[in-house]
Coordinates of C-alpha atoms and ligand atoms in Angstrom, one line a residue:
X273 CA -80.4 19.1 88.8
X274 CA -77.4 17.8 86.9
X275 CA -75.5 14.8 88.2
X276 CA -72.0 13.9 87.2
X277 CA -73.0 10.2 87.5
X278 CA -75.6 10.3 84.7
X279 CA -74.7 7.8 82.1
X280 CA -76.3 5.9 79.3
X281 CA -77.2 2.6 80.8
X282 CA -75.6 -0.2 78.8
X283 CA -76.0 -3.3 80.9
X284 CA -74.2 -6.5 80.7
X285 CA -77.4 -8.1 79.5
X286 CA -77.3 -5.9 76.4
X287 CA -73.9 -7.1 75.4
X288 CA -72.0 -10.3 76.0
X289 CA -68.7 -9.5 77.7
X290 CA -66.6 -10.0 74.6
X291 CA -68.7 -8.0 72.1
X292 CA -70.1 -4.5 71.7
X293 CA -73.4 -3.6 70.1
X294 CA -71.7 -1.1 67.8
X295 CA -74.9 -0.2 66.0
X296 CA -76.5 0.8 69.2
X297 CA -73.4 2.7 70.3
X298 CA -73.3 4.6 67.0
X299 CA -76.8 5.8 67.5
X300 CA -75.6 7.5 70.7
X301 CA -73.2 9.6 68.6
X302 CA -75.4 11.9 66.5
X303 CA -72.5 13.3 64.5
X304 CA -71.7 9.9 63.0
X305 CA -75.0 9.7 61.2
X306 CA -74.3 12.4 58.6
X307 CA -73.0 12.4 55.1
X308 CA -69.8 14.2 54.0
X309 CA -69.4 15.0 50.3
X310 CA -72.4 12.8 49.7
X311 CA -70.9 9.8 51.4
X312 CA -71.6 8.4 54.9
X313 CA -69.1 9.9 57.3
X314 CA -66.2 7.5 58.2
X315 CA -64.5 9.2 61.2
X316 CA -61.0 7.8 61.7
X317 CA -59.4 10.8 63.4
X318 CA -60.1 9.8 67.0
X319 CA -56.6 10.3 68.2
X320 CA -56.9 14.0 67.3
X321 CA -60.3 14.3 69.0
X322 CA -63.1 11.8 69.4
X323 CA -66.8 12.4 69.0
X324 CA -69.4 13.0 71.7
X325 CA -72.2 10.8 72.8
X326 CA -75.7 12.3 73.3
X327 CA -75.4 11.9 77.1
X328 CA -72.4 14.3 77.1
X329 CA -74.1 16.8 74.8
X330 CA -77.2 16.7 77.0
X331 CA -75.2 17.2 80.1
X332 CA -73.6 20.4 78.7
X333 CA -76.9 21.9 77.6
X334 CA -78.8 20.9 80.8
X335 CA -76.0 22.4 82.9
X336 CA -76.3 25.7 81.2
X337 CA -80.1 25.6 81.0
X338 CA -80.7 24.6 84.7
X339 CA -77.6 24.8 87.0
X340 CA -75.0 27.3 86.0
X341 CA -73.4 29.7 88.5
X342 CA -69.8 30.3 89.5
X343 CA -68.5 27.7 92.0
X344 CA -66.9 27.7 95.4
X345 CA -68.2 31.1 96.4
X346 CA -72.0 31.6 96.4
X347 CA -74.4 30.6 99.1
X348 CA -77.3 30.7 96.6
X349 CA -78.9 27.5 95.3
X350 CA -77.4 27.6 91.8
X351 CA -73.9 28.2 93.2
X352 CA -74.3 25.3 95.5
X353 CA -75.6 23.0 92.7
X354 CA -72.8 23.9 90.3
X355 CA -70.2 23.5 93.0
X356 CA -71.6 20.1 94.0
X357 CA -71.6 18.9 90.3
X358 CA -68.1 20.2 89.8
X359 CA -66.7 18.5 92.9
X360 CA -68.8 15.4 92.2
X361 CA -67.0 15.3 88.8
X362 CA -63.7 15.3 90.6
X363 CA -64.6 12.2 92.5
X364 CA -65.8 10.5 89.3
X365 CA -62.5 11.3 87.6
X366 CA -60.6 10.1 90.7
X367 CA -62.4 6.8 90.5
X368 CA -61.9 6.6 86.7
X369 CA -58.1 6.5 87.1
X370 CA -58.0 4.8 90.5
X371 CA -56.5 7.7 92.5
X372 CA -56.6 7.4 96.2
X373 CA -58.1 10.8 96.9
X374 CA -60.2 13.3 95.0
X375 CA -57.7 16.0 96.0
X376 CA -55.2 14.3 93.8
X377 CA -57.1 15.4 90.7
X378 CA -56.4 18.9 89.3
X379 CA -58.6 20.1 86.5
X380 CA -56.7 21.8 83.6
X381 CA -57.4 22.6 79.9
X382 CA -56.0 19.2 78.8
X383 CA -52.9 17.1 78.6
X384 CA -50.9 20.0 77.2
X385 CA -51.6 22.3 80.1
X386 CA -51.2 19.3 82.5
X387 CA -47.6 18.8 81.4
X388 CA -46.8 22.5 81.5
X389 CA -48.3 22.6 85.0
X390 CA -46.1 19.8 86.2
X391 CA -43.0 21.2 84.5
X392 CA -43.5 24.7 85.9
X393 CA -44.3 23.6 89.5
X394 CA -42.8 20.2 90.3
X395 CA -40.1 20.4 87.6
X396 CA -39.1 24.0 88.3
X397 CA -38.6 23.4 92.0
X398 CA -36.7 20.1 91.4
X399 CA -34.3 20.8 88.6
X400 CA -31.0 22.6 88.7
X401 CA -28.1 23.3 86.3
X402 CA -26.9 20.0 84.8
X403 CA -29.8 17.9 86.0
X404 CA -31.4 15.6 83.4
X405 CA -34.9 14.9 82.3
X406 CA -35.5 11.7 80.3
X407 CA -38.1 11.5 77.6
X408 CA -38.4 9.3 74.5
X409 CA -38.3 9.6 70.7
X410 CA -42.0 8.9 70.5
X411 CA -43.3 11.9 72.5
X412 CA -46.0 14.3 71.3
X413 CA -44.6 17.8 71.1
X414 CA -46.5 18.7 74.3
X415 CA -44.3 16.2 76.1
X416 CA -41.1 17.7 74.6
X417 CA -41.5 21.5 74.4
X418 CA -42.5 22.2 78.1
X419 CA -39.4 20.3 79.2
X420 CA -37.2 22.3 76.7
X421 CA -38.6 25.5 78.2
X422 CA -37.8 24.2 81.7
X423 CA -34.3 23.3 80.5
X424 CA -33.8 26.9 79.3
X425 CA -35.0 28.2 82.6
X426 CA -33.0 25.9 84.8
X427 CA -30.0 24.7 82.8
X428 CA -31.2 21.2 83.0
X429 CA -30.6 18.8 80.0
X430 CA -33.1 16.7 78.0
X431 CA -32.0 13.1 77.3
X432 CA -34.0 11.0 74.8
X433 CA -34.5 7.2 75.0
X434 CA -34.6 5.7 71.5
X435 CA -37.3 3.4 69.9
X436 CA -36.7 0.4 67.6
X437 CA -37.8 -0.1 64.0
X438 CA -41.2 -1.3 65.2
X439 CA -41.7 1.9 67.2
X440 CA -41.1 0.2 70.6
X441 CA -39.2 1.8 73.5
X442 CA -35.7 0.3 73.8
X443 CA -35.9 -0.5 77.5
X444 CA -32.2 -1.3 77.9
X445 CA -31.2 2.0 76.3
X446 CA -33.8 3.8 78.4
X447 CA -32.3 2.3 81.6
X448 CA -28.8 3.2 80.5
X449 CA -29.9 6.9 80.4
X450 CA -31.0 6.8 84.0
X451 CA -28.0 8.2 85.8
X452 CA -27.0 10.2 88.9
X453 CA -28.2 13.5 87.3
X454 CA -31.6 12.1 86.2
X455 CA -34.3 13.9 88.2
X456 CA -37.3 13.1 86.2
X457 CA -38.7 10.8 83.5
X458 CA -41.6 12.0 81.4
X459 CA -43.1 9.5 79.0
X460 CA -46.2 8.8 76.9
X461 CA -48.5 5.9 77.8
X462 CA -49.5 5.4 74.2
X463 CA -47.9 7.0 71.2
X464 CA -50.3 9.1 69.1
X465 CA -48.2 8.7 65.9
X466 CA -47.4 5.0 66.2
X467 CA -50.0 3.5 68.6
X468 CA -47.3 1.9 70.7
X469 CA -48.3 1.0 74.2
X470 CA -45.4 1.6 76.5
X471 CA -44.6 -1.0 79.2
X472 CA -45.1 1.6 81.9
X473 CA -44.7 -0.6 84.9
X474 CA -41.1 -1.5 83.8
X475 CA -40.4 2.1 83.0
X476 CA -41.6 3.3 86.4
X477 CA -39.9 0.5 88.3
X478 CA -36.5 1.2 86.6
X479 CA -36.9 4.9 87.5
X480 CA -38.1 4.3 91.1
X481 CA -35.1 1.9 91.7
X482 CA -33.0 5.0 91.2
X483 CA -35.3 7.3 93.2
X484 CA -36.5 9.1 90.0
X485 CA -40.1 10.3 89.6
X486 CA -42.2 9.6 86.5
X487 CA -44.7 11.8 84.7
X488 CA -47.0 10.0 82.3
X489 CA -48.7 11.6 79.3
X490 CA -51.9 9.5 79.2
X491 CA -53.7 11.5 76.4
X492 CA -53.9 8.5 74.1
X493 CA -54.4 5.8 76.7
X494 CA -57.5 6.8 78.6
X495 CA -59.9 6.5 75.6
X496 CA -58.8 2.8 75.1
X497 CA -57.8 1.1 78.3
X498 CA -58.4 1.0 82.1
X499 CA -55.8 3.1 83.8
X500 CA -55.0 2.6 87.4
X501 CA -52.5 5.2 88.7
X502 CA -52.0 3.4 92.0
X503 CA -51.1 0.2 90.1
X504 CA -48.8 2.1 87.7
X505 CA -47.3 4.0 90.8
X506 CA -46.3 7.0 88.6
X507 CA -45.9 10.3 90.3
X508 CA -48.1 12.2 87.8
X509 CA -50.6 11.2 85.1
X510 CA -52.2 13.7 82.7
X511 CA -55.0 13.3 80.1
X512 CA -57.6 15.2 78.0
X513 CA -61.4 14.9 78.1
X514 CA -61.9 15.6 74.4
X515 CA -60.0 12.4 73.3
X516 CA -62.2 10.3 75.5
X517 CA -65.6 11.4 74.2
X518 CA -65.9 14.4 76.5
X519 CA -65.9 18.1 75.9
X520 CA -62.9 20.1 74.6
X521 CA -60.9 22.5 76.8
X522 CA -60.7 20.3 79.8
X523 CA -58.5 17.5 81.2
X524 CA -56.9 16.4 84.4
X525 CA -53.6 16.0 86.2
X526 CA -53.3 13.3 88.8
X527 CA -50.4 13.8 91.2
X528 CA -49.5 12.0 94.4
X529 CA -50.9 14.0 97.3
X530 CA -47.6 14.6 99.1
X531 CA -46.0 15.9 96.0
X532 CA -48.9 18.3 95.2
X533 CA -48.8 19.6 98.8
X534 CA -45.1 20.4 98.5
X535 CA -45.4 22.0 95.0
X536 CA -45.6 25.8 94.4
X537 CA -48.7 27.1 92.7
X538 CA -49.0 27.2 88.9
X539 CA -50.9 30.4 88.3
X540 CA -51.9 33.1 90.7
X541 CA -55.5 34.5 90.9
X542 CA -58.8 33.9 92.5
X543 CA -59.7 30.6 94.1
X544 CA -56.1 29.5 94.6
X545 CA -55.7 31.5 97.8
X546 CA -56.9 31.4 101.4
X547 CA -56.1 35.0 102.1
X548 CA -54.5 37.9 100.3
X549 CA -52.9 41.0 101.7
X550 CA -50.2 43.2 100.1
X551 CA -47.8 41.8 102.6
X552 CA -48.6 38.1 102.4
X553 CA -50.8 35.7 100.5
X554 CA -51.5 32.2 101.7
X555 CA -52.4 29.6 99.2
X556 CA -55.5 27.4 99.2
X557 CA -55.4 23.7 99.9
X558 CA -54.7 21.1 97.2
X559 CA -56.2 20.8 94.6
X560 CA -57.6 24.4 94.6
X561 CA -54.1 25.8 94.9
X562 CA -53.6 24.7 91.2
X563 CA -57.0 25.9 89.9
X564 CA -56.7 29.7 89.7
X565 CA -59.7 31.5 88.2
X566 CA -63.1 30.3 87.1
X567 CA -62.6 26.8 85.6
X568 CA -64.4 25.1 82.7
X569 CA -67.3 24.1 85.0
X570 CA -69.6 22.6 82.3
X571 CA -66.6 20.9 80.6
X572 CA -65.5 19.3 83.9
X573 CA -69.0 18.0 84.5
X574 CA -69.2 16.7 80.9
X575 CA -65.8 15.1 81.3
X576 CA -66.9 13.0 84.2
X577 CA -70.0 11.9 82.3
X578 CA -67.8 10.8 79.4
X579 CA -65.5 8.9 81.8
X580 CA -68.5 7.2 83.3
X581 CA -69.9 6.4 79.9
X582 CA -66.6 4.6 79.1
X583 CA -66.7 2.7 82.3
X584 CA -70.3 1.6 81.7
X585 CA -69.4 0.2 78.3
X586 CA -66.5 -1.5 79.9
X587 CA -62.8 -1.3 79.0
X588 CA -62.6 -5.1 78.6
X589 CA -65.1 -4.9 75.8
X590 CA -63.7 -1.8 74.3
X591 CA -60.2 -3.2 74.3
X592 CA -61.3 -6.6 72.8
X593 CA -63.4 -4.9 70.1
X594 CA -60.7 -2.4 69.2
X595 CA -58.1 -5.2 69.0
X596 CA -60.3 -7.0 66.5
X597 CA -60.7 -3.8 64.5
X598 CA -56.9 -3.2 64.6
X599 CA -56.1 -6.7 63.4
X600 CA -58.6 -6.4 60.6
X601 CA -57.3 -3.0 59.5
X602 CA -53.6 -4.2 59.7
X603 CA -54.4 -7.2 57.6
X604 CA -56.4 -5.2 55.0
X605 CA -53.6 -2.6 54.7
X606 CA -50.9 -5.3 54.5
X607 CA -52.6 -6.5 51.3
X608 CA -51.9 -3.2 49.6
X609 CA -48.4 -3.4 48.4
X610 CA -47.9 0.4 48.1
X611 CA -48.7 0.9 51.7
X612 CA -46.0 0.8 54.4
X613 CA -47.1 0.8 58.1
X614 CA -45.1 3.0 60.4
X615 CA -45.5 1.6 63.9
X616 CA -45.7 -2.2 64.2
X617 CA -45.2 -2.7 68.0
X618 CA -46.4 -5.9 69.5
X619 CA -48.5 -4.0 72.0
X620 CA -50.5 -1.4 70.1
X621 CA -53.6 0.7 70.5
X622 CA -55.9 1.1 67.5
X623 CA -53.8 3.5 65.5
X624 CA -52.6 2.9 61.9
X625 CA -49.9 5.3 60.6
X626 CA -48.8 4.6 57.1
X627 CA -47.2 6.0 54.0
X628 CA -48.3 5.3 50.4
X629 CA -45.6 4.9 47.9
X630 CA -45.5 7.7 45.4
X631 CA -48.4 9.7 47.0
X632 CA -47.9 12.5 49.5
X633 CA -49.9 12.0 52.8
X634 CA -51.8 15.2 52.3
X635 CA -53.0 14.1 48.9
X636 CA -54.2 10.9 50.4
X637 CA -56.0 12.8 53.1
X638 CA -57.7 15.2 50.7
X639 CA -58.9 12.4 48.4
X640 CA -60.2 10.3 51.3
X641 CA -62.1 13.3 52.5
X642 CA -63.8 13.6 49.1
X643 CA -65.1 10.1 49.9
X644 CA -66.3 11.1 53.4
X645 CA -63.4 9.5 55.2
X646 CA -61.7 11.6 57.9
X647 CA -58.0 10.7 58.6
X648 CA -55.2 12.9 59.8
X649 CA -52.2 13.5 57.7
X650 CA -48.9 15.2 58.6
X651 CA -46.4 14.8 61.5
X652 CA -49.1 14.5 64.2
X653 CA -47.2 16.9 66.5
X654 CA -44.5 14.2 66.7
X655 CA -41.8 15.4 64.3
X656 CA -39.1 13.4 66.0
X657 CA -41.0 10.2 65.2
X658 CA -41.2 11.2 61.5
X659 CA -37.4 11.9 61.6
X660 CA -36.8 8.5 63.2
X661 CA -38.6 6.7 60.4
X662 CA -37.2 9.2 57.7
X663 CA -40.7 10.2 56.4
X664 CA -42.0 13.7 56.1
X665 CA -45.5 12.7 57.1
X666 CA -47.9 9.8 57.5
X667 CA -51.5 9.1 57.0
X668 CA -53.1 8.2 60.3
X669 CA -56.3 6.3 60.8
X670 CA -57.1 6.2 64.5
X671 CA -60.0 4.1 65.6
X672 CA -62.6 4.2 68.4
X673 CA -65.1 1.6 69.5
X674 CA -67.8 3.1 67.3
X675 CA -65.8 2.3 64.1
X676 CA -66.7 -0.8 62.1
X677 CA -64.8 -3.2 59.9
X678 CA -67.0 -1.9 57.0
X679 CA -65.5 1.6 57.6
X680 CA -62.0 0.1 57.4
X681 CA -62.9 -1.6 54.2
X682 CA -64.2 1.7 52.8
X683 CA -60.9 3.3 53.6
X684 CA -58.9 0.6 51.9
X685 CA -61.1 0.7 48.8
X686 CA -60.6 4.5 48.7
X687 CA -56.9 4.1 49.2
X688 CA -56.7 1.6 46.3
X689 CA -58.4 4.2 44.1
X690 CA -55.9 6.9 45.2
X691 CA -53.1 4.6 44.2
X692 CA -54.7 3.8 40.9
X693 CA -55.1 7.5 40.1
X694 CA -51.5 8.4 41.0
X695 CA -50.0 5.4 39.2
X696 CA -52.0 5.8 36.1
Ligands
LIG74 N1 -50.1 13.9 74.3 C1 -50.4 13.0 73.3 C2 -49.8 11.7 73.3 C3 -51.3 13.4 72.4 O1 -51.6 12.6 71.4 C4 -51.8 14.7 72.4 C5 -52.7 15.3 71.3 C6 -51.5 15.6 73.4 C7 -50.6 15.1 74.4 C8 -52.0 16.9 73.6 O2 -53.3 16.9 74.0 P1 -54.3 18.2 74.1 O3 -55.6 17.6 74.4 O4 -53.7 19.0 75.2 O5 -54.2 18.8 72.8 N2 -52.6 14.6 70.1 C9 -53.1 14.9 68.9 C10 -53.0 14.1 67.8 O6 -52.5 13.0 67.8 N3 -53.6 14.8 66.8 O7 -54.1 15.9 67.2 C11 -53.8 16.1 68.5

């Protein structure tokens, strides 16, 4: 029987607290061992989606081979097993982000659906004509558009807190935007396009001082750092499994229990009800009220295994290693005079966004791919960030703990070749 607590055992004895056995970790990610265009794959597109360790892949296949049935309805053995694994995963994800109760975890398709859920339930019942929602310049489109839709529906207004030239939130300007009409702040924890880590405790404290609730888009934080929602004290926190080495098509919303209880449902259907008649339907308890229909059962179980995998490696070690990688990459790129980094915040996750003088980002990406190097190019679903820095697009190398300094060096060598070709 599958268990959501299955993990690869990396003990402290295997790794001193400050270092990772990266070669061992790389062997756990089968996809990384291949060649692309005749060159060893260098995967630097982790902010878009990260790769999956064998333990996650095995969990999915074993679930389908041995345990699958629909959940929350059958008395037969497989139905019970699948339900236990699914609800066990909820407890694992609860612990992963430090929530007080498992009921505070709602499974969704990912951060995008999470924000849409919050906007259309909590947001829609809270906001009225002329009320204000505060976001920032550095949001991913999925933390902009759901609020714009809500503004169209309610007559509320979107206000945008600016960032400085390093890509840091301007806290004083943010605080100035918090006024009597502000009903909600929705903000990223880590910027996908810049890598900036937002000082969330200050952001939340400033909002709470004025009685305003905070929604956090944690999609780019949970792969890199320990998140504790009780410490952050935010009202909602949403994140995606596929960016944290788990399956695609699944993620979670954390919400404070009392808020979830008071919120209307998101979608109607099976599972989210207690009883249905044509006269009156009563809704199920939290969190099931928000999980209409058959969920991504295998994905949820794999998601919890990925979360446990990260915990087993240890966020202290992940953060320390990624910090070293980021410093190395920043230094190497700073030696290339044609390269300009976009996003130089003092507190940064391992993301390097840059432009190359005289070469379009897409050309850089295509040539790097011919060398087996995967980076993302474009606006990264954060067009307002591109506008802020007056660039049409950037090249983005986003790192994970399985990347190595040698891979960074390979990218820089390839970049120098691109520059040579375009200047010659
Ligand atoms: N929020 C942030 C900060 C993100 O970076 C992303 C995806 C999302 C929300 C949406 O997550 P999803 O899992 O629902 O798609 N970011 C990226 C990226 O940077 N490149 O591709 C997707």
